Coordinates of C-alpha atoms in Angstrom, one line a residue:
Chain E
X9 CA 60.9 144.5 81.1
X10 CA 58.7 141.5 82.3
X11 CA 60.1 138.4 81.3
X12 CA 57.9 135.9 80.0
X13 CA 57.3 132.8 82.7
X14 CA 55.5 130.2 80.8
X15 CA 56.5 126.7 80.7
X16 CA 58.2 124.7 77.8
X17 CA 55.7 122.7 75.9
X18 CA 58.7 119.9 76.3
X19 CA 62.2 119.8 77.8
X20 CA 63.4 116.8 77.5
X21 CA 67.4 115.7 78.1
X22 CA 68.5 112.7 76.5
X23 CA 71.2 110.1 76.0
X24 CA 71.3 108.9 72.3
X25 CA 74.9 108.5 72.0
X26 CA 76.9 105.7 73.6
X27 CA 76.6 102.2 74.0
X28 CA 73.1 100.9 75.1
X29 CA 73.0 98.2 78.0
X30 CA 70.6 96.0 79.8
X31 CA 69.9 95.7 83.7
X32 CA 67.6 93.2 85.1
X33 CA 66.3 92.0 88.2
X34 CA 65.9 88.4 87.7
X35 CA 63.2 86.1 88.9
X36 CA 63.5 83.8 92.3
X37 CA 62.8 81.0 90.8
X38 CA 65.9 81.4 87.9
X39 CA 68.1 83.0 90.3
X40 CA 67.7 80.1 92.8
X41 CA 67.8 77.6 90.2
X42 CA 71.2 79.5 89.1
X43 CA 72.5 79.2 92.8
X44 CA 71.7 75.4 92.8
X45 CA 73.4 74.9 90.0
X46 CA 76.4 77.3 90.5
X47 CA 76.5 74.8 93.7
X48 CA 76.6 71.8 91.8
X49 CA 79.3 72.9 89.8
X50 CA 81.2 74.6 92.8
X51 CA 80.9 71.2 94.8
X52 CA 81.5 68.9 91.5
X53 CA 85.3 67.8 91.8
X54 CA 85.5 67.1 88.0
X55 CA 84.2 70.4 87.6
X56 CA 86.2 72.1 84.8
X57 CA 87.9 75.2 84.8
X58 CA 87.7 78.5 82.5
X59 CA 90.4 80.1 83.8
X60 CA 92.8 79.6 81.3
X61 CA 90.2 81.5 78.7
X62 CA 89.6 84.2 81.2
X63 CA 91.5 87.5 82.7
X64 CA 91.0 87.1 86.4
X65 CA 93.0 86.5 89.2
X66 CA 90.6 84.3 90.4
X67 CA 91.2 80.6 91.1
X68 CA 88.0 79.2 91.0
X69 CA 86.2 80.3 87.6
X70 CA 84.2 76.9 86.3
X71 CA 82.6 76.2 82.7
X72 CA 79.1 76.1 82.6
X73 CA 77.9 73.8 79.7
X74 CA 74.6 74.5 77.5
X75 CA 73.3 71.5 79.3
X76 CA 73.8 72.6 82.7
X77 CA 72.0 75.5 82.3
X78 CA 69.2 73.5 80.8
X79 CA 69.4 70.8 83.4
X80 CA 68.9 73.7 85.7
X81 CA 65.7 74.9 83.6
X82 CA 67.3 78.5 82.5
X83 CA 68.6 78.2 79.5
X84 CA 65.4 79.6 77.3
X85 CA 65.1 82.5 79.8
X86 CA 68.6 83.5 79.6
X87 CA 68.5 83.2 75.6
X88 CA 64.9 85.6 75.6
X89 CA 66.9 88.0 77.9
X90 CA 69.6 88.3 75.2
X91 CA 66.8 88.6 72.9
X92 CA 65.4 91.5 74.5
X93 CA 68.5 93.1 74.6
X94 CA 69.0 92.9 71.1
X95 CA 66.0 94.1 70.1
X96 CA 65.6 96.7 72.3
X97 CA 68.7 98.4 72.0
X98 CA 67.8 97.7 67.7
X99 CA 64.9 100.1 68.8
X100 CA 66.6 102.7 70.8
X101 CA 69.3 102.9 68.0
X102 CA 67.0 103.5 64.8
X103 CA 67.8 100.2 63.4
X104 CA 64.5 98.1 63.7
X105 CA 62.0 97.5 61.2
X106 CA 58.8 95.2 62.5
X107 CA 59.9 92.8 59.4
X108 CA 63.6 92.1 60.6
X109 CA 64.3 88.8 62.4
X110 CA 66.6 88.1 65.3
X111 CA 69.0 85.1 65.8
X112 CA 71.0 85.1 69.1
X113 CA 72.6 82.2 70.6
X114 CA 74.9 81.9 74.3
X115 CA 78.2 80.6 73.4
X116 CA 80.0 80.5 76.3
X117 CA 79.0 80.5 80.2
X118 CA 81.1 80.4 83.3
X119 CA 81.0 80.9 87.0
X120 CA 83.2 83.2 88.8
X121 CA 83.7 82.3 92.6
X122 CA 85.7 85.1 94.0
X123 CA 87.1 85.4 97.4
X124 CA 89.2 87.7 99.4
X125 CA 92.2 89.9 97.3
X126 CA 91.2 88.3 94.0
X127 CA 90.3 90.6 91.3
X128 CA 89.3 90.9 87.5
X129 CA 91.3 93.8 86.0
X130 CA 90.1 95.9 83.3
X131 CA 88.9 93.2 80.3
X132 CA 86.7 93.0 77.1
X133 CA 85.5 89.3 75.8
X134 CA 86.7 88.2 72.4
X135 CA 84.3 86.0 69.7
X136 CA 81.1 87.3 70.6
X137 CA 78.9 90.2 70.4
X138 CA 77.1 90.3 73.4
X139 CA 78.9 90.1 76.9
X140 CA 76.7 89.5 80.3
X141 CA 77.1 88.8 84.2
X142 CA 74.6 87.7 86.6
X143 CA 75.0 87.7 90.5
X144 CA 74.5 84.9 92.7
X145 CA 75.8 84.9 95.9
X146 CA 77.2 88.8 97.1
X147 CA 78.4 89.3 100.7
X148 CA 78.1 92.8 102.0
X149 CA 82.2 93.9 101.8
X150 CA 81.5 97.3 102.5
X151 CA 83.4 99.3 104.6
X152 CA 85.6 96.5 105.9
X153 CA 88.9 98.5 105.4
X154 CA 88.6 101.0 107.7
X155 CA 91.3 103.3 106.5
X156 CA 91.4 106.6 108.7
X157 CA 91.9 108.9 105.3
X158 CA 88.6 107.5 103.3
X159 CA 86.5 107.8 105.9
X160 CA 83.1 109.0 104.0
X161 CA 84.0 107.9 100.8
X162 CA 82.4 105.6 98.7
X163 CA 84.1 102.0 98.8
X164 CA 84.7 100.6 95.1
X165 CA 85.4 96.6 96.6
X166 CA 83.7 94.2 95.1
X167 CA 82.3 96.3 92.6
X168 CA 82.3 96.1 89.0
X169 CA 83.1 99.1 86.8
X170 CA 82.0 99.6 83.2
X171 CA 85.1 101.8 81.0
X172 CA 83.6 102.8 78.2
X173 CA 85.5 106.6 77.4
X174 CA 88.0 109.0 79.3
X175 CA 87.2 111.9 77.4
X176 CA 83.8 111.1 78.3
X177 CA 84.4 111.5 81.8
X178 CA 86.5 114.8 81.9
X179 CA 86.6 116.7 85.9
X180 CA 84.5 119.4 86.1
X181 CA 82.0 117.6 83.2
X182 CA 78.4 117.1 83.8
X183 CA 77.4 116.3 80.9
X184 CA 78.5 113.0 80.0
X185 CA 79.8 110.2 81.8
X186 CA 82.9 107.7 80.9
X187 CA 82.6 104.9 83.7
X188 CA 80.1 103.4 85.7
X189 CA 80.3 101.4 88.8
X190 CA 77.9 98.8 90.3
X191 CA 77.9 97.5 93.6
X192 CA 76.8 93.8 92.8
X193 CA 73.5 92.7 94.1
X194 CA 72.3 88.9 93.6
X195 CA 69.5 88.2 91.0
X196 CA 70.8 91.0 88.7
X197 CA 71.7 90.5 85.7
X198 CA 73.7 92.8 83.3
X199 CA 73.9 92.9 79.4
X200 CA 76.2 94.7 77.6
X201 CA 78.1 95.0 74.3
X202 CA 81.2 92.6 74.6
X203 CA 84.2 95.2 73.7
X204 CA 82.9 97.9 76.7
X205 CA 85.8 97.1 79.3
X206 CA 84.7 96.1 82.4
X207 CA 86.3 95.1 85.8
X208 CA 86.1 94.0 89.3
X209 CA 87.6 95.1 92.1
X210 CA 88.9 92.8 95.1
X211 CA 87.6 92.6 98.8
X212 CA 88.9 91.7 101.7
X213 CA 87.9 89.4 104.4
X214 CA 85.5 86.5 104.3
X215 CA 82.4 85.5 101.9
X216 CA 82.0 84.7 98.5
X217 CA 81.2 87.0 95.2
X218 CA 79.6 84.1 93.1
X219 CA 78.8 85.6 89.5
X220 CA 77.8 83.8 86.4
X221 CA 79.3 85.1 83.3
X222 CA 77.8 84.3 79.8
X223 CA 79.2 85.9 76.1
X224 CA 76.5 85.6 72.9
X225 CA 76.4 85.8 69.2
X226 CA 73.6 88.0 67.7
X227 CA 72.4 89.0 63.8
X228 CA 69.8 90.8 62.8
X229 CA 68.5 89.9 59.4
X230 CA 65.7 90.9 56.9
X231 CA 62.8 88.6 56.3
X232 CA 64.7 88.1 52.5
X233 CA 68.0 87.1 54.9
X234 CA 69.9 90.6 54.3
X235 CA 72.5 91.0 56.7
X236 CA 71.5 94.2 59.0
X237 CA 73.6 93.6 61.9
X238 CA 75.8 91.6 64.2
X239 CA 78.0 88.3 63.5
X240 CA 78.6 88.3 59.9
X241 CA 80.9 85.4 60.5
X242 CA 78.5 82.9 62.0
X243 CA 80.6 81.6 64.2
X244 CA 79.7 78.1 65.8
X245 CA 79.5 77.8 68.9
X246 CA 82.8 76.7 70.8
X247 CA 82.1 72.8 71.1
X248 CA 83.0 73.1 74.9
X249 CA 80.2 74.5 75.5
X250 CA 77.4 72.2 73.5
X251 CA 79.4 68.8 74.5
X252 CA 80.9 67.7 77.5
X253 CA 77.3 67.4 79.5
X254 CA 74.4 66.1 78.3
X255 CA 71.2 67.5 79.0
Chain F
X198 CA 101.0 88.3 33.3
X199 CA 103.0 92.1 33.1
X200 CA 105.7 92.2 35.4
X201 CA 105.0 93.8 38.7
X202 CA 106.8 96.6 40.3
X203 CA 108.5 95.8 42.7
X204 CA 110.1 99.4 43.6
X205 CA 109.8 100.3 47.2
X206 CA 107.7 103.3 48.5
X207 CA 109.4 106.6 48.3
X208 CA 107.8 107.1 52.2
X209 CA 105.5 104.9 54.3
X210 CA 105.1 105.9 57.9
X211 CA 102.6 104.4 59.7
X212 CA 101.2 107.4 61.7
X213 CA 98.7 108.1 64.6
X214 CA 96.9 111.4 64.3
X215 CA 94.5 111.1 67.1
X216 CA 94.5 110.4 70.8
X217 CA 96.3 112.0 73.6
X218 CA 99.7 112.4 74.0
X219 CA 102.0 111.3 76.8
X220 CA 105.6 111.0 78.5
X221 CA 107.7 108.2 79.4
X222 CA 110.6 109.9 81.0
X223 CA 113.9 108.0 82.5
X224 CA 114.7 110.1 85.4
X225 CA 118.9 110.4 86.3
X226 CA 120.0 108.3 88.6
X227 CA 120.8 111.7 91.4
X228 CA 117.1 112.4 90.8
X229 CA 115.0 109.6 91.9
X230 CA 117.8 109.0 94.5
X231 CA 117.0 112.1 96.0
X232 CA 113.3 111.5 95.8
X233 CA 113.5 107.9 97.6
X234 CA 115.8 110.0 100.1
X235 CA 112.7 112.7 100.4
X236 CA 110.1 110.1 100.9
X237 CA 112.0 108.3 103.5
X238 CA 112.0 111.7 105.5
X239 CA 108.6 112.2 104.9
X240 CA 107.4 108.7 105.8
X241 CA 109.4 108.8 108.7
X242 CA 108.2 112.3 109.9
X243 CA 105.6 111.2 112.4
X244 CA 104.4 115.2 111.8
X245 CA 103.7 114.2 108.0
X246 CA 100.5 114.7 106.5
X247 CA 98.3 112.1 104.7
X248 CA 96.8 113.1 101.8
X249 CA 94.3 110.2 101.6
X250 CA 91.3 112.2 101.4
X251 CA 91.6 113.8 98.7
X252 CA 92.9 110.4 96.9
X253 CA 91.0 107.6 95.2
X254 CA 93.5 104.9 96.7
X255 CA 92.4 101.7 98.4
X256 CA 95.9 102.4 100.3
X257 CA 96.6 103.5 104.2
X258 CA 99.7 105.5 103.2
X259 CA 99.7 108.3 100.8
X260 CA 101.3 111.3 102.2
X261 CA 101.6 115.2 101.0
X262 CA 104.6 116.5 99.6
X263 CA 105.3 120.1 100.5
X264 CA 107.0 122.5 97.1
X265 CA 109.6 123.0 99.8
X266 CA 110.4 118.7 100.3
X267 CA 111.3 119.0 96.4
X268 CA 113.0 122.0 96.4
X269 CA 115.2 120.8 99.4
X270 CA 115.9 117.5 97.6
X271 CA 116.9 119.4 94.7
X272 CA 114.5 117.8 91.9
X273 CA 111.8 120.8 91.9
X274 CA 113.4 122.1 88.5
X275 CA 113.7 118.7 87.7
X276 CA 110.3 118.0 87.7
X277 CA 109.4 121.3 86.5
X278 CA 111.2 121.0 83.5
X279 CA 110.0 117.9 82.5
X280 CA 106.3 119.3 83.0
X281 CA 107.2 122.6 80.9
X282 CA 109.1 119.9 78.3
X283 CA 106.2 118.0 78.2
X284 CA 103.4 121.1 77.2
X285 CA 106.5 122.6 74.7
X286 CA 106.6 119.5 73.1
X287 CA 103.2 118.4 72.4
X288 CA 102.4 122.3 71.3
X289 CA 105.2 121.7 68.8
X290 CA 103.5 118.7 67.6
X291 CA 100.3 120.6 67.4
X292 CA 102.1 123.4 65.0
X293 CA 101.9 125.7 67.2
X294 CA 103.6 128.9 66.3
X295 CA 107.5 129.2 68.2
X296 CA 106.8 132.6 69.9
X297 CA 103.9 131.3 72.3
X298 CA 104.3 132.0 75.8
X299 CA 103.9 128.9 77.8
X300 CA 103.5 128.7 81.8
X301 CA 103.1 125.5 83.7
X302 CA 103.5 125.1 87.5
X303 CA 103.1 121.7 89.6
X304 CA 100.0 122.3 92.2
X305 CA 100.0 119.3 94.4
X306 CA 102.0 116.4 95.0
X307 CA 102.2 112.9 96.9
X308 CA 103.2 109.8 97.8
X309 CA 101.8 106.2 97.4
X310 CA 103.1 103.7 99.7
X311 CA 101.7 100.5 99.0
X312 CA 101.5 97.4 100.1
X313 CA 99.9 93.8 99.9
X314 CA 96.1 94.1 98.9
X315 CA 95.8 97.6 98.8
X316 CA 95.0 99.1 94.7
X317 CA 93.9 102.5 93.0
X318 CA 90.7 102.3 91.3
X319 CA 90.1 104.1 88.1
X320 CA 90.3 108.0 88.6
X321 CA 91.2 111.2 87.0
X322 CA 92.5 114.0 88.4
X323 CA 90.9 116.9 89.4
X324 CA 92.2 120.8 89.4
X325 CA 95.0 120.4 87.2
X326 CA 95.4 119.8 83.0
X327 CA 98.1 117.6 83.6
X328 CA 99.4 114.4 85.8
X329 CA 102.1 112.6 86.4
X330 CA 103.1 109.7 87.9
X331 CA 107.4 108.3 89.0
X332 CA 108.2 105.4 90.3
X333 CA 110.6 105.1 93.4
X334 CA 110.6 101.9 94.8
X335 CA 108.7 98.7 92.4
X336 CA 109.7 95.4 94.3
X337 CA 109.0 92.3 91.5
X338 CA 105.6 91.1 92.3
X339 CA 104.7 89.4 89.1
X340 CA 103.9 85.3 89.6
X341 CA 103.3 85.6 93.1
X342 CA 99.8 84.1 92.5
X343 CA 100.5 80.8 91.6
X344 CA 97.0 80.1 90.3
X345 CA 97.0 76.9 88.1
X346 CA 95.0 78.4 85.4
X347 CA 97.0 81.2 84.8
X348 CA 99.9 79.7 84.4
X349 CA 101.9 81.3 81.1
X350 CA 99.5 84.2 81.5
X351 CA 100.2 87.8 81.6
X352 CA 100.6 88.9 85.3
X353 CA 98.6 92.4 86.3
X354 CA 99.9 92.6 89.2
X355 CA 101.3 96.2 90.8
X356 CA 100.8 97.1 87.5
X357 CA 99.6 100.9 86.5
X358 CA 96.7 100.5 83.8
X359 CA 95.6 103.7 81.6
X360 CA 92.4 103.9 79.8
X361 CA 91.2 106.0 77.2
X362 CA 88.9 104.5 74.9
X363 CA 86.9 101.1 75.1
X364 CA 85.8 101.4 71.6
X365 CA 89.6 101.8 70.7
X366 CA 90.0 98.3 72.1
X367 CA 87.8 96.4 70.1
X368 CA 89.0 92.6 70.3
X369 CA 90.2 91.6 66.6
X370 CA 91.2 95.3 65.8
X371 CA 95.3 95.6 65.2
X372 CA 94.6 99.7 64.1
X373 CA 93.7 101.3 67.0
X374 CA 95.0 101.3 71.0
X375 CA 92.6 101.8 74.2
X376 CA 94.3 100.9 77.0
X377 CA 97.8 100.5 78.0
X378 CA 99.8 98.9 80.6
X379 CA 103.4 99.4 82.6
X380 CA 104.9 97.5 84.8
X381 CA 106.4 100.3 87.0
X382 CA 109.9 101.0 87.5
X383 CA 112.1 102.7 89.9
X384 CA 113.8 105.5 88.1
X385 CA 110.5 106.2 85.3
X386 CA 108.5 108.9 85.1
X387 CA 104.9 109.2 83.4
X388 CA 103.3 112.5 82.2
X389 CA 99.7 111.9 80.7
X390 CA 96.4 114.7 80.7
X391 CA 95.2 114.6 83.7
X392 CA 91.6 113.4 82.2
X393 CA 93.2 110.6 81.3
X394 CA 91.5 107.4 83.5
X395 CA 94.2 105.1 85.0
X396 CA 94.4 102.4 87.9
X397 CA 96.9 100.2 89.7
X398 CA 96.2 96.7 90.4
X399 CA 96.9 95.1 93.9
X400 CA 100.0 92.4 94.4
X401 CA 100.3 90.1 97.3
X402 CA 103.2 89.1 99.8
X403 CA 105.9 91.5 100.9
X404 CA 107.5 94.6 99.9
X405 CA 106.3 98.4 99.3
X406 CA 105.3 99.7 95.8
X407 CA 106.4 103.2 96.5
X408 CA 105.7 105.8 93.8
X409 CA 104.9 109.8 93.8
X410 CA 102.1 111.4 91.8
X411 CA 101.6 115.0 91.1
X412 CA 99.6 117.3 89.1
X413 CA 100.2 120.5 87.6
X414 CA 98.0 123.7 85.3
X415 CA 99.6 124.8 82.3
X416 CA 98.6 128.1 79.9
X417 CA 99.6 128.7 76.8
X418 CA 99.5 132.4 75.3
X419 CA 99.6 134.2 72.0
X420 CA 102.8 136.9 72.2
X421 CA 102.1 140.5 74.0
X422 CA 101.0 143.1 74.7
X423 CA 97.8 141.8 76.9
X424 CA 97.2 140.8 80.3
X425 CA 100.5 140.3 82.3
X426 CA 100.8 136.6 83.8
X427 CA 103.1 135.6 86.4
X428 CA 106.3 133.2 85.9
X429 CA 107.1 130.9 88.8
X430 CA 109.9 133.6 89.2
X431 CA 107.2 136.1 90.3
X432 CA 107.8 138.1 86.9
X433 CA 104.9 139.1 85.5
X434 CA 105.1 138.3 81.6
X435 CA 103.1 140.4 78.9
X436 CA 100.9 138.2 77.3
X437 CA 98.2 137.9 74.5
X438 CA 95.1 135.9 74.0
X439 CA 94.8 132.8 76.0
X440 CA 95.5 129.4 73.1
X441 CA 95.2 126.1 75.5
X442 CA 95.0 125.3 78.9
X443 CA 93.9 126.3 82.0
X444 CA 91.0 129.2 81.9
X445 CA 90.8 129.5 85.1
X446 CA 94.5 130.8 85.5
X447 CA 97.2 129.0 87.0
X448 CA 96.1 127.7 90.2
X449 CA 99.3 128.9 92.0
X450 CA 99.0 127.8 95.4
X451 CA 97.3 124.9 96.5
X452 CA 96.0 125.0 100.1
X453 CA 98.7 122.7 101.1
X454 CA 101.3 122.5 98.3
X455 CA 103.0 125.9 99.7
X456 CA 101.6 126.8 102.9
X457 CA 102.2 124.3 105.5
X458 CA 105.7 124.9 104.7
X459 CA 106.4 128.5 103.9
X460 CA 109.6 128.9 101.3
X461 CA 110.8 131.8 99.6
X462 CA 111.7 129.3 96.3
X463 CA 110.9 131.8 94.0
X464 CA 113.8 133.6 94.6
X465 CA 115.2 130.2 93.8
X466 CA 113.2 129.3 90.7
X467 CA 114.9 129.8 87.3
X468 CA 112.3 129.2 85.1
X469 CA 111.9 132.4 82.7
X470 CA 109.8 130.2 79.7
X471 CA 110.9 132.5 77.5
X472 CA 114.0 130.7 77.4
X473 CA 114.6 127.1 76.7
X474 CA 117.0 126.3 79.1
X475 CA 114.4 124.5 81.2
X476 CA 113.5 122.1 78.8
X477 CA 114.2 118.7 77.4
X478 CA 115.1 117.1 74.6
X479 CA 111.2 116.1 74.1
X480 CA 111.0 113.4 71.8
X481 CA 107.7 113.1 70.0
X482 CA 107.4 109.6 69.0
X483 CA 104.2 109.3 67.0
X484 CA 103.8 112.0 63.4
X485 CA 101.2 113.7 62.2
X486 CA 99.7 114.2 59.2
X487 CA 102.1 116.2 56.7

């Protein structure tokens, strides 16, 4: 019997489950501004450290104040990106009505100046919502290690991987997918929820893998102030980060 | 105000029904002797094979370990057993009826030598239901660092990391368990599905971090008659209607787990599953619901 040919009026596959994230290619001119500051703060003896607050076995991770990043002319940009995210993954997931209003404020920022056989092992961020990580400085670490047995395979140093399931990444399982890895590129800028785990891994050799690391607070709220999602604590933010610096 | 009662519970067990279960077996002291004896052997044999390809590892040694190597150290059983303890006792937890037929067999195997700055990223394992991890040489590389912000902090370090669930670790969340960390020791072995995501984070300074991984395929069947499977013995087994496991059938031999080196151990093996006396004392630590 003939079978019949014709085409599907629609075939469409689609993710609708899972958590939904943000990538973006930033501007020169905040990227640069980023670097210059990053620099500042890198060079800047009494430049404080975040370490103590953060996972890495990294020596040089540095706060980043609210005022540095508006002395540097970002700060509004990076708050509208967090925006976006918020309310485009409010769209994606059914939960936005043209009425509701968004709040969202950064509550934290640091940089992370990695250098050869440091690491950030696997890590969510606590008292936030939001989580993100911007590049700034990425030397190629690519296929430094030479070891005879990986020869064609891909080389995870430097990069940073996003857990977010196991069962979601079964062998032999096309279907779904559990982690994701990035190789790090500067002037990218990734959003995510804060609880997704996430790493990096180390590299070897010289350079340094200068990222920027900021957490936020989000709600969503009616235009009558009903609570539709987010903080429902209202947290302040940490005074760390709004004193210190001046802008 | 009434007076309140203040009589205790006649039960309160705090249980976890869901999640995947896993081993943490203390090997005898004879057994991972032998095993750091084998390794030696191998890493010494110039005519070993690496098994790097086929491995995730950010490491330069990680060599192939031959059925034969463990049957001539005398822990092939050994390990067997604990596999075949493993699948019996997480079908018993599963209520699954006594008269099952199970049949597991260990399909590839390895070592991991590593050294300063070398790490496993996250990975599965491929071919195989289950995985397993033992530790045979763990030199103490915690607070090598030395970094002044992380002083009093936990120390990753050489440490094996396994991951199942980031939603499960949601910070401020006491209920619920995502990820979960050992510090490897010599002597321990871990048993986990082999699905189950895990990495090991790079140390510094001296000393080797030697351990031996291997996977194996388990079926379980409903009682006979049916198809006929085969035992590591080489018996074939009347069997019914295939429960859990592998649906592919056991993947018996691995290109390289029993040809390179060609042994005759299953006249050796003693593992008829129809009777327990290749298996534990499995301890099922967590309940389920009554």
């Amino acid at each position: 019997m003939q079978q019949i040919s014709t085409q599907p009026k629609q075939f469409l596959v689609k993710k609708d489950y899972g958590p939904t994230t943000a990538e973006i290619i930033m501007p020169d001119d905040v990227t640069d501004a980023l670097v210059k500051m990053s620099d500042g703060l890198f060079e800047d003896s009494a430049g404080l450290s975040h370490g103590q607050n953060l996972a890495g076995v990294i020596a040089t991770e540095l706060r980043v104040h609210q005022a540095d990043l508006i002395n540097a002319g970002c700060y509004e940009w990076l708050e509208s990106a967090v925006r976006g995210y918020v309310q485009n993954s409010a769209v994606m997931n059914g939960q936005w009505q043209d009425d509701y209003e968004i709040s969202s404020n950064i509550n934290s920022c640091w940089t992370v100046n990695q250098f050869a056989n440091e690491y950030n092992p696997l890590h969510n961020h606590t008292n936030c919502e939001i989580s993100a990580v911007c590049y700034l400085k990425i030397p190629d670490v690519k296929g430094r290690r030479n070891l005879d047995s990986k020869k064609g395979k891909q080389d995870e140093d430097g990069n940073i991987t996003f857990m977010y399931s196991a069962s979601s990444n079964m062998p032999g399982d096309i279907f779904s997918i559990g982690i994701t890895s990035f190789i790090p590129a500067a002037g990218t800028l990734l959003i995510f929820p804060s609880y997704l785990l996430h790493q990096v891994y180390p590299f070897i050799g010289e350079g340094e893998r200068r990222s920027m690391a900021f957490n936020a607070n989000y709600q969503i709220k009616t235009k009558h102030g009903g609570f539709i999602a987010g903080n429902q604590l209202g947290r302040p933010l940490p005074s760390w980060f709004i004193e210190g610096k001046q802008a | 105000m009434k007076e309140q009662i203040t009589s205790q519970p006649l039960r309160f067990e705090i249980q976890r029904w869901f999640g995947p279960l896993t081993t943490v077996c203390e090997m005898p002291v004879e057994i991972t002797q032998a095993l750091i004896d084998m390794s030696d052997k191998i890493i010494e044999d110039k005519k070993t094979k690496q098994h790097g390809s086929s491995l995730a590892g950010v490491i330069h040694k990680e060599l192939k370990v031959y059925k034969e190597d463990l049957v001539e150290a005398g822990a092939f059983n050994f390990l067997e057993s604990c596999v075949r303890t493993y699948v019996q006792t997480v079908a018993d937890s599963c209520s699954m009826p006594k008269d099952v037929v199970i049949v597991s067999h260990i399909n590839s195997c390895w070592t991991v030598s590593q050294f300063a700055n070398e790490y496993n990223p996250i990975h599965n394992h491929t071919g195989c239901e289950i995985s397993a991890v033992l530790y045979l040489k763990t030199p103490d590389v915690t607070g090598r660092r030395n970094i002044p912000s992380k002083q009093h902090k936990q120390d990753a370090d050489g440490n094996i990391t396994f991951i199942y669930n980031a939603g499960s670790e949601r910070p401020g969340d006491i209920f619920e368990k995502g990820l979960v960390q050992f510090t490897p020791q010599a002597g321990k072995l871990l048993i986990f599905p082999s699905y189950l995501l895990h990495q090991v984070y790079p140390f510094i300074g001296e000393g080797e971090r030697r351990s031996m991984a291997f996977n194996a395929t388990y079926q379980i069947f409903k009682p006979g008659p049916g198809m006929e499977v085969e035992t590591d013995t080489g018996k074939g087994v009347a069997v019914g209607e295939l429960i859990a496991g592998s649906q592919g059938g056991i993947q018996y031999e691995k290109p390289y787990f029993l040809r390179p080196k060609e042994v005759s151990v299953v006249e050796e093996g003693n593992y008829d599953n129809h009777e327990e006396k290749n298996l534990f004392r499995g301890n099922y630590s967590d309940t389920k619901p009554k």
